[in-house]
Coordinates of C-alpha atoms in Angstrom, one line a residue:
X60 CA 234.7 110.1 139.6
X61 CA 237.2 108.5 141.8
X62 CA 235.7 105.2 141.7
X63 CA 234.2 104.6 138.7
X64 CA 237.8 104.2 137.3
X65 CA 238.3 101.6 139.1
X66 CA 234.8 100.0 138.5
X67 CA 235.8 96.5 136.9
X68 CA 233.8 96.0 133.7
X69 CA 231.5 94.0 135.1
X70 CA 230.4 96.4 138.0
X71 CA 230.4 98.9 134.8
X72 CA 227.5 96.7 133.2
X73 CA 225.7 95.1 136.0
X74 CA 221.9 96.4 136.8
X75 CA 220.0 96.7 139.9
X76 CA 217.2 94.3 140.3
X77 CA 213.9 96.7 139.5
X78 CA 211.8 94.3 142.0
X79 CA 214.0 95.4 144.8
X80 CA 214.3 99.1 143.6
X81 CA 210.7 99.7 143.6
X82 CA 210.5 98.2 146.9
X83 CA 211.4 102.1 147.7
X84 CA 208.2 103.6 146.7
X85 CA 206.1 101.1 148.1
X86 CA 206.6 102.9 151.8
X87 CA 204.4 105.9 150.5
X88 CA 201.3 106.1 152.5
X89 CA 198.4 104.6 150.4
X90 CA 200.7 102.6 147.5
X91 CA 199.6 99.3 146.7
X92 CA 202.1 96.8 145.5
X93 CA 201.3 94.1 143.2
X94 CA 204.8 94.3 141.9
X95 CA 206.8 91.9 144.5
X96 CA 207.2 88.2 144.8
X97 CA 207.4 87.8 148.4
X98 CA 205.3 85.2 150.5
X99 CA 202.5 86.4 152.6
X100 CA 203.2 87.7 156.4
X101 CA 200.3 85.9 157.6
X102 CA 201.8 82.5 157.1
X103 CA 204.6 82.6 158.6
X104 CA 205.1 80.0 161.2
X105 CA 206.1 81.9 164.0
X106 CA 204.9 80.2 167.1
X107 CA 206.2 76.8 165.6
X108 CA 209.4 77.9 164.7
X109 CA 210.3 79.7 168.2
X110 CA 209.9 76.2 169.6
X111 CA 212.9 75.3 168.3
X112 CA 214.8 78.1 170.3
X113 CA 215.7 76.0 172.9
X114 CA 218.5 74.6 171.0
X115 CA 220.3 77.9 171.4
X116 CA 220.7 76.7 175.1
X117 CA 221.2 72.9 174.1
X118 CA 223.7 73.6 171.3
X119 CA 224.7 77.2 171.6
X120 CA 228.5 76.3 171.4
X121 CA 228.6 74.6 168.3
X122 CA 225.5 76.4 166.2
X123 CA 227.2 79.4 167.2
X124 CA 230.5 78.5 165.4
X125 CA 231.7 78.1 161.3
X126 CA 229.8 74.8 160.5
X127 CA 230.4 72.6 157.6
X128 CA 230.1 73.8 153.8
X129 CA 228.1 71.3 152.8
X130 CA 224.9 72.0 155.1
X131 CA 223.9 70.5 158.1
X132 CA 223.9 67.0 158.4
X133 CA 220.6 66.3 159.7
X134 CA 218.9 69.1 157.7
X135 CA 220.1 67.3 154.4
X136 CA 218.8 64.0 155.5
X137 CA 215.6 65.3 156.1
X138 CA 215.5 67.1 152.7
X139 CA 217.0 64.2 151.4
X140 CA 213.8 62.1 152.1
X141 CA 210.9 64.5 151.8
X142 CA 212.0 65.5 148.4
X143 CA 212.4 61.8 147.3
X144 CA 209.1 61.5 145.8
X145 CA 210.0 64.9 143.7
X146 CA 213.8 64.1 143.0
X147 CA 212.6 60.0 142.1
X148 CA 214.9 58.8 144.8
X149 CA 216.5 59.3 148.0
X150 CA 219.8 61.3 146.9
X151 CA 222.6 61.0 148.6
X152 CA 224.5 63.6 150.9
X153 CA 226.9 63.9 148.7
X154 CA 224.9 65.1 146.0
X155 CA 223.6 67.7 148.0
X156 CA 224.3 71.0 148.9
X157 CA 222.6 73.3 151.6
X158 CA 223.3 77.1 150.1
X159 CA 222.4 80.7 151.6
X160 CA 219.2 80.5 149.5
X161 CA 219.0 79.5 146.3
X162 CA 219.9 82.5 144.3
X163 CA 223.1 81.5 145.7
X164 CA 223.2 78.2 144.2
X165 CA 222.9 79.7 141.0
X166 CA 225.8 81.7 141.1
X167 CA 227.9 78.4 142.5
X168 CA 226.6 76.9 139.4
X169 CA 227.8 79.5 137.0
X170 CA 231.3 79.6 138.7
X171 CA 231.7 76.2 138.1
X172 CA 230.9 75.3 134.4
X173 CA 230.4 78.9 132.9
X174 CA 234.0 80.9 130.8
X175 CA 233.3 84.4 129.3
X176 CA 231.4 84.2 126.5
X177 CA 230.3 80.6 127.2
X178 CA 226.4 80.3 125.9
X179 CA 223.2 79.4 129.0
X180 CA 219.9 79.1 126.9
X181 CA 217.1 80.1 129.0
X182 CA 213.3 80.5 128.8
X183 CA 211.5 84.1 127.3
X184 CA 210.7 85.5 130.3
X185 CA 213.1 84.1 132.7
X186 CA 213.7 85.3 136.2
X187 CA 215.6 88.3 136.2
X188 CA 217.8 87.6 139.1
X189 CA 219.6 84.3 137.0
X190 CA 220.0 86.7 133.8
X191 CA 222.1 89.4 136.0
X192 CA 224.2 86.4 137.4
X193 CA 224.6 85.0 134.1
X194 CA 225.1 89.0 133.2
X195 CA 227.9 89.0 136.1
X196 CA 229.8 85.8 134.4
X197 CA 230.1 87.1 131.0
X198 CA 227.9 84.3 129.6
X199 CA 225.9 84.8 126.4
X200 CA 222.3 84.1 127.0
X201 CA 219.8 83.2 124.1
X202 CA 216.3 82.5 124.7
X203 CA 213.8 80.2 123.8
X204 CA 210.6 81.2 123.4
X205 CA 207.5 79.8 125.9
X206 CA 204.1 79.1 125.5
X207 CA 201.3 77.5 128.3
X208 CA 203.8 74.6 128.8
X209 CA 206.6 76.1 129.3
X210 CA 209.9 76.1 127.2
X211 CA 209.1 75.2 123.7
X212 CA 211.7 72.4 123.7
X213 CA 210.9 72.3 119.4
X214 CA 213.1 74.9 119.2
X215 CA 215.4 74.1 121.4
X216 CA 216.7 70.9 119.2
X217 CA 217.5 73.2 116.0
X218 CA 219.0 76.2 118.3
X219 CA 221.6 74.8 119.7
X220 CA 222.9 73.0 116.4
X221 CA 222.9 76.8 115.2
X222 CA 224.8 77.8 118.0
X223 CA 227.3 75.0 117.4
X224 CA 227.8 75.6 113.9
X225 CA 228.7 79.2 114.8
X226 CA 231.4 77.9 117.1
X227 CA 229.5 78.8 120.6
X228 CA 230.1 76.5 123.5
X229 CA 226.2 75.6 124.7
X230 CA 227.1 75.1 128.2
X231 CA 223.6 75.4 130.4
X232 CA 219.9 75.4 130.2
X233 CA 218.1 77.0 132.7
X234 CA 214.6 75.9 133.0
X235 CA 211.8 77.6 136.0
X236 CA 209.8 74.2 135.4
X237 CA 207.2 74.7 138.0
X238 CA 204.5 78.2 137.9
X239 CA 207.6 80.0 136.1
X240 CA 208.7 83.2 137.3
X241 CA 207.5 85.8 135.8
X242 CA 204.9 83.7 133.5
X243 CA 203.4 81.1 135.9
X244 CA 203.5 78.3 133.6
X245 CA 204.6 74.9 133.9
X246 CA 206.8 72.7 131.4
X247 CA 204.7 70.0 130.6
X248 CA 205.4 66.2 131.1
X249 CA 206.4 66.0 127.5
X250 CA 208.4 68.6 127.3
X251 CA 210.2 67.5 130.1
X252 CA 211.0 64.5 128.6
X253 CA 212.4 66.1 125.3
X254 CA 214.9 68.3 127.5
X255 CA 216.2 65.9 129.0
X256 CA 216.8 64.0 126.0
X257 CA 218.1 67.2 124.6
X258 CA 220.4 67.3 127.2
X259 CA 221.7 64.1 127.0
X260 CA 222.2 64.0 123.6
X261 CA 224.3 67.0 123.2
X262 CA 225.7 66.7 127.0
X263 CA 224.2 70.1 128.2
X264 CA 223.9 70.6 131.8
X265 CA 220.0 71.7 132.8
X266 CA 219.4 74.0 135.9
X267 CA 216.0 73.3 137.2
X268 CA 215.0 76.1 139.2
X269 CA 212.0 75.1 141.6
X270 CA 211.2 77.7 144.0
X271 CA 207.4 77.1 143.7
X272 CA 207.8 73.6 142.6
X273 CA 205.2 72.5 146.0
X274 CA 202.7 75.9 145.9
X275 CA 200.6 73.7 143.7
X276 CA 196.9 74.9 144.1
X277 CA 195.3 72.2 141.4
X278 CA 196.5 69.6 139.1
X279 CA 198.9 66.6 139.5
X280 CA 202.6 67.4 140.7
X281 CA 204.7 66.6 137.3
X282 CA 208.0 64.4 137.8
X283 CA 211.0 67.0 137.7
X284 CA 213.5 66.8 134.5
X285 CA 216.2 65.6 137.1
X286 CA 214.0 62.2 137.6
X287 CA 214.4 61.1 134.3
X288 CA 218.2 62.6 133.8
X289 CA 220.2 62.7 137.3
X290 CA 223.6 62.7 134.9
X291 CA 223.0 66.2 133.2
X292 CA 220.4 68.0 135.8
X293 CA 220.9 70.1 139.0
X294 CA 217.7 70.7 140.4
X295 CA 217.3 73.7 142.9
X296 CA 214.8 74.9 145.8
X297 CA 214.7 76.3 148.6
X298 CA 212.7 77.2 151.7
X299 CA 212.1 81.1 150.9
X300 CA 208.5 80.2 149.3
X301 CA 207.7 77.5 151.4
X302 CA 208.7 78.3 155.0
X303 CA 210.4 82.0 154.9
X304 CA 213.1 84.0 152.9
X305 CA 214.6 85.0 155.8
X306 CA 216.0 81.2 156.6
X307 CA 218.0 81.9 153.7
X308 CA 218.6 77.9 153.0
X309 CA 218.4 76.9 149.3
X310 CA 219.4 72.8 148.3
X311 CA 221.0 72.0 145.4
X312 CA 221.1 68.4 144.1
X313 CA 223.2 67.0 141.3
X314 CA 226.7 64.8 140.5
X315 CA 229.0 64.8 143.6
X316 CA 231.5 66.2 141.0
X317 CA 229.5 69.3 140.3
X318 CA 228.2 69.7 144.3
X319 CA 231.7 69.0 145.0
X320 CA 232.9 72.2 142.5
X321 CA 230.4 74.3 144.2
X322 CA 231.2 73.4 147.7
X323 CA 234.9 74.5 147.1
X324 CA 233.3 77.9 145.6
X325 CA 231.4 78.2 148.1
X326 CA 234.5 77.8 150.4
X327 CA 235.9 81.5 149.3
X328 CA 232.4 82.9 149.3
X329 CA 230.7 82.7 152.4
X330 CA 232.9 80.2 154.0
X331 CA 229.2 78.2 155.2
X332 CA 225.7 79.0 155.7
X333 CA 224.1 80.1 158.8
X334 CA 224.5 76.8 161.3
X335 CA 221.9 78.9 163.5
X336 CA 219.1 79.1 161.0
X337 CA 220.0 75.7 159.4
X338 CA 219.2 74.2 163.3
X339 CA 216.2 76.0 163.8
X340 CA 214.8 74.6 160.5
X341 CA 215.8 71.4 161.1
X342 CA 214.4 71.4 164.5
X343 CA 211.0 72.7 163.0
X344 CA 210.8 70.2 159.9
X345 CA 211.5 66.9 162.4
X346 CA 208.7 68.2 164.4
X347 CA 206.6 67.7 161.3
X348 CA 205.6 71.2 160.9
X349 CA 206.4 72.2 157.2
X350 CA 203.5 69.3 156.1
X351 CA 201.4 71.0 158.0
X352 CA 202.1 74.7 157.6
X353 CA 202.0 73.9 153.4
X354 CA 198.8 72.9 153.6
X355 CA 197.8 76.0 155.4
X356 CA 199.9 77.7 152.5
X357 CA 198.3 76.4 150.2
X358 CA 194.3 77.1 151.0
X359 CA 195.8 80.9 151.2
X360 CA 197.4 81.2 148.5
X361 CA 194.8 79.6 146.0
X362 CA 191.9 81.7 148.0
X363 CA 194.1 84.6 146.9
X364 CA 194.5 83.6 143.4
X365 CA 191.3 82.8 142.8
X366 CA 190.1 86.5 144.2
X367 CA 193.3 87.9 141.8
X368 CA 191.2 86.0 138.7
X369 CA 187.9 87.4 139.8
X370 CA 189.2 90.8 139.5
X371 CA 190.8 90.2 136.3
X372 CA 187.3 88.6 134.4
X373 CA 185.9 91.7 136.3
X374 CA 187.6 94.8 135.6
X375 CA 191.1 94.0 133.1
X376 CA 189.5 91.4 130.8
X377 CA 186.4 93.7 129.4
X378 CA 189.5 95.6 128.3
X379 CA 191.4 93.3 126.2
X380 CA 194.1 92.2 128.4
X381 CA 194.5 88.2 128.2
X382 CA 196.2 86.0 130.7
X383 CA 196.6 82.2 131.4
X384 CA 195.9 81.1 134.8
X385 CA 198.4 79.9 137.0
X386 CA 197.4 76.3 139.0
X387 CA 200.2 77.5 141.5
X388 CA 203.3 79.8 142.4
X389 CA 202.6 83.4 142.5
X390 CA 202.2 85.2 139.6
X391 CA 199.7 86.0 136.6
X392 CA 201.2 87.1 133.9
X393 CA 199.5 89.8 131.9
X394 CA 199.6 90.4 128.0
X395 CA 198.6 93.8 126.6
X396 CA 199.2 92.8 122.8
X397 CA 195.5 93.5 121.9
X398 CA 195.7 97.3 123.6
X399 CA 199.3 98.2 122.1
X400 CA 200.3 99.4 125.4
X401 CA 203.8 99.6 126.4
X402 CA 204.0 98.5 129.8
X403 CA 206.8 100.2 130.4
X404 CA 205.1 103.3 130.5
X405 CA 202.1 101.7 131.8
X406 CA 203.9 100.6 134.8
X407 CA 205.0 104.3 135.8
X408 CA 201.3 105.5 134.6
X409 CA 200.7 103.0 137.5
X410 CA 202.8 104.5 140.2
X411 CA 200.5 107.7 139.8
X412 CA 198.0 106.2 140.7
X413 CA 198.8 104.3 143.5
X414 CA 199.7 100.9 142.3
X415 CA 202.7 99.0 141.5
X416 CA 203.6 96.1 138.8
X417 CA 206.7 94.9 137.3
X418 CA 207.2 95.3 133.0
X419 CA 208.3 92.8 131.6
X420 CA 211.3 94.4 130.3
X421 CA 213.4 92.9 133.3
X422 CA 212.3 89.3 132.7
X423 CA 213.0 89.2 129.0
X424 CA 215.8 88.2 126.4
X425 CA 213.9 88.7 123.0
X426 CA 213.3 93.1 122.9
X427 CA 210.2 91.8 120.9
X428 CA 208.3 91.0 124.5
X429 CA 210.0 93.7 127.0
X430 CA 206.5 96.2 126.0
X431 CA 203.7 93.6 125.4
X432 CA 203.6 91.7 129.0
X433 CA 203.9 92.7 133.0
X434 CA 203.7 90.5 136.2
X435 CA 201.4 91.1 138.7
X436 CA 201.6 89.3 142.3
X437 CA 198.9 87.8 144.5
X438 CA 200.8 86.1 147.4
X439 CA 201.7 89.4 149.0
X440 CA 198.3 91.5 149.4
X441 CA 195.1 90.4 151.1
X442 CA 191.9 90.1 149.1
X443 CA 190.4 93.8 149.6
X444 CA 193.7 94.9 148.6
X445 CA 194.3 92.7 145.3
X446 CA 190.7 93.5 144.3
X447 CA 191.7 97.6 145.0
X448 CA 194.9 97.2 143.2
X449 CA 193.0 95.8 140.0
X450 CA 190.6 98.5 139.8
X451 CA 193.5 100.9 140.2
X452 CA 194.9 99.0 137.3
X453 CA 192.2 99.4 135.4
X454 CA 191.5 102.8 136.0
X455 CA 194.9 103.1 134.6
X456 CA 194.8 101.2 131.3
X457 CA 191.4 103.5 130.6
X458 CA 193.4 106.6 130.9
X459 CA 196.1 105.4 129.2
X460 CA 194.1 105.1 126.2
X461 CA 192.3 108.2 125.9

């Protein structure tokens, strides 16, 4: 009992992040997961990134010391210009900032504009890991409701004049825009458009989370909301789907003012990233590997989701369970609302046999979707192994409804 006293109320009230709990169970001999968002082993880029070792010897005594907040120079520039296509011009350094992956960005954002009680509107389902940082800074989140493209920015208008009239300071809107965690949609050009008039008019910052922004299997790329609105946007990625988590380098692009804010957070947080793994990407991305290993990415991942739907026509749709396809990222998103299943339940029914997904219940705002919907991954497990999981699944759902 001795330390829960001294617990601050926050620590009394925060959650554990059920993707990285059931990570646990997943070491029992013969589990398959389905329940985890991480990138493939396979495509790692191992022999092309240990050419850029050599730099230990070349530049071992100043990679090995504290390095600038703000990100490595030469990393930035480079991010600077391949993203210019994405970002609708060449940003400057100073309106970027190298983090230690981008969950951390989020947090810098939230220390900087969010006060207790201050209101973030955010997507129904959203990714879990923003709602426990929001969770940690006392904000109020209220959700929006989604549909195939995204954040249903028609609501979004009359919801915050309700939350002004109620006295509520509407301080952020936080937006996955590309194959959205958990639901693997994208807001569509339109809609884009809208939020960012939104956000003008009403002078609302907009977080633009893009993790999987580039894992784009089909379609055209869509221009991102901060194109049309640099003033109220800061737009997010990182290298964790794209090259590997382990880097741990997000980039966060906005105002100086606001970069500046984080940067001084940042200061009393982790001082700087790591100068070593900051190098040794740079060193890889001017050899123009990341082009290249992408397009490898790429013809995996799609040849994975594309076995992922076969299974689902095969074995989950006879059964009632609907789902949109995703044209990137990593995720389908399942709904049970025809079987009046409570994933919840269905999720440990699951574990029994073998095979892990996530409820939605972590990913959700409204209580009216935390039974009707799960997430299911496809990046992570070979084909034989998503086609096993499926049937598992299915197998499942059957007994479930005896």
């Amino acid at each position: 009992m001795f330390w829960e006293q001294h617990f601050s109320e926050v620590a009394k009230n925060s959650r554990p992040s059920p993707v990285r709990e059931i990570i646990k169970v997943l070491s029992n001999e013969g589990m398959i997961s389905l329940a985890g968002g991480m990138p493939a082993p396979e495509v790692f880029p191992i022999d092309e990134f240990y050419e850029g070792v050599g730099i230990l010897k070349e530049q071992g005594r100043d990679i090995l010391q504290y390095s600038l907040t703000e990100g490595d120079k030469n990393l930035k520039a480079f991010l600077a210009s391949w993203n210019a296509k994405r970002l609708g011009r060449e940003v400057r350094a100073e309106e970027m900032l190298l983090t230690s992956g981008s969950q951390q960005a989020l947090d810098l954002i939230a220390w900087s504009i969010l006060d207790p009680g201050d209101v973030v509107i955010a997507e129904d389902p959203t990714y879990l890991a923003a709602l426990n940082v929001f969770s940690n800074h006392q904000a109020e989140v209220v959700s929006i409701p989604m549909d195939k493209q995204g954040l249903q920015t028609d609501f979004l208008e009359n919801k915050i004049e309700e939350l002004l009239k109620r006295g509520k300071k509407v301080k952020l809107i936080y937006t996955i825009v590309n194959f959205q965690n958990p639901a693997g949609v994208c807001l569509s050009e339109a809609r884009r458009a809208k939020l960012a008039q939104i956000a003008q008019k009403y002078d609302i910052v907009v977080l633009e989370d893009d993790p999987y922004g580039y894992l784009r299997y089909e379609g055209e790329h869509i221009a991102s909301v901060y194109s049309l609105c640099n003033e109220n946007v800061v737009y997010v990625g990182s290298f964790s789907k794209i090259l590997s988590p382990a880097v741990r380098i997000g980039w966060v692009v906005g105002d100086e003012k606001i970069i500046r804010a984080m940067t001084i957070f940042k200061q009393s947080i982790d001082i700087c990233s790591s100068a070593i793994t900051q190098s040794l990407t740079y060193a890889y991305c001017q050899k123009g590997h990341l082009d290249t290993h992408l397009s490898k990415m790429l013809r995996i991942y799609k040849a994975k989701r594309d076995k992922m739907q076969e299974c689902l026509e095969a074995y989950l749709s006879p059964l009632g369970v609907v789902w949109e396809k995703p044209l990137g990222g990593f995720f389908f998103w399942l709904d049970f609302k025809k079987l009046r299943i409570d994933t919840n339940e269905l999720a440990q029914k699951a574990l029994e046999n073998q095979v892990a997904i996530i409820p939605a219940t972590p990913f959700c705002v409204d209580p009216a979707n935390v039974a009707r919907f799960a997430r299911i991954n496809f990046s992570y497990p070979d084909e034989a192994t998503i086609k096993e999981g499926i049937k598992r699944l299915a197998k499942t759902i059957e007994a479930y409804q005896k």
